[in-house]
PDB file of C-alpha atoms and ligand atoms in Angstrom:
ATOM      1  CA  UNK A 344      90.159 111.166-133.784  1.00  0.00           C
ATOM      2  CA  UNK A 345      86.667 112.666-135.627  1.00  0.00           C
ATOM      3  CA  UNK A 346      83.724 111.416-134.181  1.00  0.00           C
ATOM      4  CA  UNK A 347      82.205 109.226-137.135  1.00  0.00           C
ATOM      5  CA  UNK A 348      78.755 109.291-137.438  1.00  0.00           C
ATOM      6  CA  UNK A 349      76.577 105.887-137.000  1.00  0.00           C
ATOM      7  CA  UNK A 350      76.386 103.787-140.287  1.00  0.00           C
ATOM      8  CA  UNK A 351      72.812 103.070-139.504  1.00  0.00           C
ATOM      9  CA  UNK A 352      71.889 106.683-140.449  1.00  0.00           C
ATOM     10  CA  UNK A 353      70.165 107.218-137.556  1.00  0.00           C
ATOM     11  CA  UNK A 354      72.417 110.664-137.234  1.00  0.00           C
ATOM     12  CA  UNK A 355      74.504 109.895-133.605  1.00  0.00           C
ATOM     13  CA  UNK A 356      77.935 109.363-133.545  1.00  0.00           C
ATOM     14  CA  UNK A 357      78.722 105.435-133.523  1.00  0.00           C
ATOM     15  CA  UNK A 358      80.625 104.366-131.185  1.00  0.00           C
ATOM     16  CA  UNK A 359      81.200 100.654-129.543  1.00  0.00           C
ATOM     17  CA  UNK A 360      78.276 101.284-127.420  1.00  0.00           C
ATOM     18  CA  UNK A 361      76.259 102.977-129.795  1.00  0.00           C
ATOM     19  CA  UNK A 362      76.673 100.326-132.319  1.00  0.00           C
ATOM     20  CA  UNK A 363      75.789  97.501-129.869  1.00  0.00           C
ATOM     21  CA  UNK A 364      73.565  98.888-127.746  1.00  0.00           C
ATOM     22  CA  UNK A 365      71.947 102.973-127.626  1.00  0.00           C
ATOM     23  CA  UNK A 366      71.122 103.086-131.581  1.00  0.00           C
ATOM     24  CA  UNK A 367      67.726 103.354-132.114  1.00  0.00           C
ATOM     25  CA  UNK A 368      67.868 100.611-135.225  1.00  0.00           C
ATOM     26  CA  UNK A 369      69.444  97.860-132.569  1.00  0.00           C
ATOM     27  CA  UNK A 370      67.586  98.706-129.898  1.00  0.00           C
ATOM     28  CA  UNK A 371      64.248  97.235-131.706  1.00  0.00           C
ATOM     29  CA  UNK A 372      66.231  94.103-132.176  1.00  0.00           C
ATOM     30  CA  UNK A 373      67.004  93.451-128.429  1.00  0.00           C
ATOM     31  CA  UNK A 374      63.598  93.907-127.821  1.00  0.00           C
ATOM     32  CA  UNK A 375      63.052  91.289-130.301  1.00  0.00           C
ATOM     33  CA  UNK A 376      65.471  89.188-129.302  1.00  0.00           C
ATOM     34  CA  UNK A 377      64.268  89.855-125.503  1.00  0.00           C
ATOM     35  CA  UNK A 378      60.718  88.176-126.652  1.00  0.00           C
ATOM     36  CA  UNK A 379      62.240  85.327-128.567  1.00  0.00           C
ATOM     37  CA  UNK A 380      64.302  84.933-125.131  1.00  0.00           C
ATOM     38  CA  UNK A 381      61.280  84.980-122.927  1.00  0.00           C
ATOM     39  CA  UNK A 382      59.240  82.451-125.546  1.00  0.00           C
ATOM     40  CA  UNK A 383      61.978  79.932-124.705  1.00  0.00           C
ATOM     41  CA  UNK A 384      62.986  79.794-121.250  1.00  0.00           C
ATOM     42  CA  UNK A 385      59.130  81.124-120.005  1.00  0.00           C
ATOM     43  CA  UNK A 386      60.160  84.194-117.656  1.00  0.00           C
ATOM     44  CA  UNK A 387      60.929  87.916-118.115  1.00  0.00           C
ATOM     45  CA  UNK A 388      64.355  88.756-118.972  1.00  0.00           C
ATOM     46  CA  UNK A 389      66.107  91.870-118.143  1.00  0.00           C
ATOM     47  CA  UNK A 390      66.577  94.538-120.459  1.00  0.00           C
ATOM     48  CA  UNK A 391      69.636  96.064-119.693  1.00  0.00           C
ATOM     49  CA  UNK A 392      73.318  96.278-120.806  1.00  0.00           C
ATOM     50  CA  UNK A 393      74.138  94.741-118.319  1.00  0.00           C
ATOM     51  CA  UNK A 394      72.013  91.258-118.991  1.00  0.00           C
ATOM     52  CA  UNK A 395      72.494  91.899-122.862  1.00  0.00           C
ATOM     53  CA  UNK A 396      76.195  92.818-123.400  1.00  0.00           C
ATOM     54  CA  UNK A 397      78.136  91.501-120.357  1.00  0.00           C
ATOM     55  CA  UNK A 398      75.936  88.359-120.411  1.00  0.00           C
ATOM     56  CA  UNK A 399      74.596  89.074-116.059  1.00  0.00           C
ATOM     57  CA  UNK A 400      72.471  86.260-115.388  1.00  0.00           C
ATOM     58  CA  UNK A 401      71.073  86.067-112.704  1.00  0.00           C
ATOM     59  CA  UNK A 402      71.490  82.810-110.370  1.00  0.00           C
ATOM     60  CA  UNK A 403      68.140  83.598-108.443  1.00  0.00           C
ATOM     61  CA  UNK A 404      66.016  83.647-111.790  1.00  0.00           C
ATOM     62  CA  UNK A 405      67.491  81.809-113.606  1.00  0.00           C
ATOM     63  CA  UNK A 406      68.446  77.922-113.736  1.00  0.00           C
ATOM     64  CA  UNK A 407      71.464  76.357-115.038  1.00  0.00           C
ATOM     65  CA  UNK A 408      69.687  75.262-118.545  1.00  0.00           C
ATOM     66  CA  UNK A 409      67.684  78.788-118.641  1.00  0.00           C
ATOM     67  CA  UNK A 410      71.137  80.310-118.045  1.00  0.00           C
ATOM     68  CA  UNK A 411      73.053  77.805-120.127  1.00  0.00           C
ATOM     69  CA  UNK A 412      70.459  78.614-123.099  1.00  0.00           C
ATOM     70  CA  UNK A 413      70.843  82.484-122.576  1.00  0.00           C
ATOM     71  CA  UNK A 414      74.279  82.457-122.756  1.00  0.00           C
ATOM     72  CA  UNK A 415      74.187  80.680-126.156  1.00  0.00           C
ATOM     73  CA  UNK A 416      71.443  83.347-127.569  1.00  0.00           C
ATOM     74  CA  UNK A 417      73.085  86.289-126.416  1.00  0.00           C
ATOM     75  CA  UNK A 418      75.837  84.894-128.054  1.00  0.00           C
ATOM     76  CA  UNK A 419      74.791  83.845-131.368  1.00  0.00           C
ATOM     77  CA  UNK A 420      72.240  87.311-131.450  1.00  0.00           C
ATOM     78  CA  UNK A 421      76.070  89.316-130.281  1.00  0.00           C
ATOM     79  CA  UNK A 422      77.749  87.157-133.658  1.00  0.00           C
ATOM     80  CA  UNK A 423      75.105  88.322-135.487  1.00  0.00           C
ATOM     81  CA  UNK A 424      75.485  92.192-135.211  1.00  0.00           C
ATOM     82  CA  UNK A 425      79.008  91.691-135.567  1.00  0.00           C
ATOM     83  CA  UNK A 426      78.225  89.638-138.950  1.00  0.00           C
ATOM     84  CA  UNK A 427      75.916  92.718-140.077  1.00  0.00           C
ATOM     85  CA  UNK A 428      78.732  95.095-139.733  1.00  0.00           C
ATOM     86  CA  UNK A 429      78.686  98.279-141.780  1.00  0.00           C
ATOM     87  CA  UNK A 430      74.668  96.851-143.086  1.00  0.00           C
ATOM     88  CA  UNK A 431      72.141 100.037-142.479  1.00  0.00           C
ATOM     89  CA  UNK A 432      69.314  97.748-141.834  1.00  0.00           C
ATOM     90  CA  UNK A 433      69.456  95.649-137.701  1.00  0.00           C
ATOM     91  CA  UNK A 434      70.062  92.087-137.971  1.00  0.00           C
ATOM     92  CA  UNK A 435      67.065  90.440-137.780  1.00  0.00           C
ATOM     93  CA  UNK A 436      65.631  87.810-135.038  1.00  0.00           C
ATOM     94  CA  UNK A 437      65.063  84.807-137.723  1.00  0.00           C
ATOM     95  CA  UNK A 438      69.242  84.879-138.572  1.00  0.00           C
TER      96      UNK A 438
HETATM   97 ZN1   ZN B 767      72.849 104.500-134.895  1.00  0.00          ZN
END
């Protein structure tokens, strides 16, 4: 299979995990999303792939609402880079 190369034009090849996560163009909208995150439930969140894409929460940090209200962000903000498929510019934080 050829490599195809991200649709973002950032120049790397896209993969699954390039596309969600490692390109440069979605990576500024996690860390968007990460503020929005830590407006609402008052905390730092993590930043990793692990927190953001397998949806680790933390039963120590978090409580059931805080986790209950994660869960349904990194959902809908998951939904929504899926929704901007094939779209050069990130999703944005106000969809
Ligand atoms: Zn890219």
């Amino acid at each position: 299979i050829a490599k195809s190369l991200c649709w973002r034009q950032c120049g790397k090849t896209g993969d699954h995990t390039h596309i969600f996560w490692d390109c440069p163009v979605i990576l500024a909208y996690w860390k968007n999303i990460k503020l929005e995150m830590e407006k609402i439930v008052k905390r730092e969140v993590p930043s990793n792939v692990r927190f953001f894409l397998l949806g680790v929460i933390s039963v120590d940090v978090f409580n059931a609402d805080q986790r209950y209200i994660l869960r349904v962000l990194l959902l809908i903000a998951k939904k929504n880079i899926t929704a901007n498929w094939k779209s050069v510019k990130s999703p944005t934080v106000t969809e």
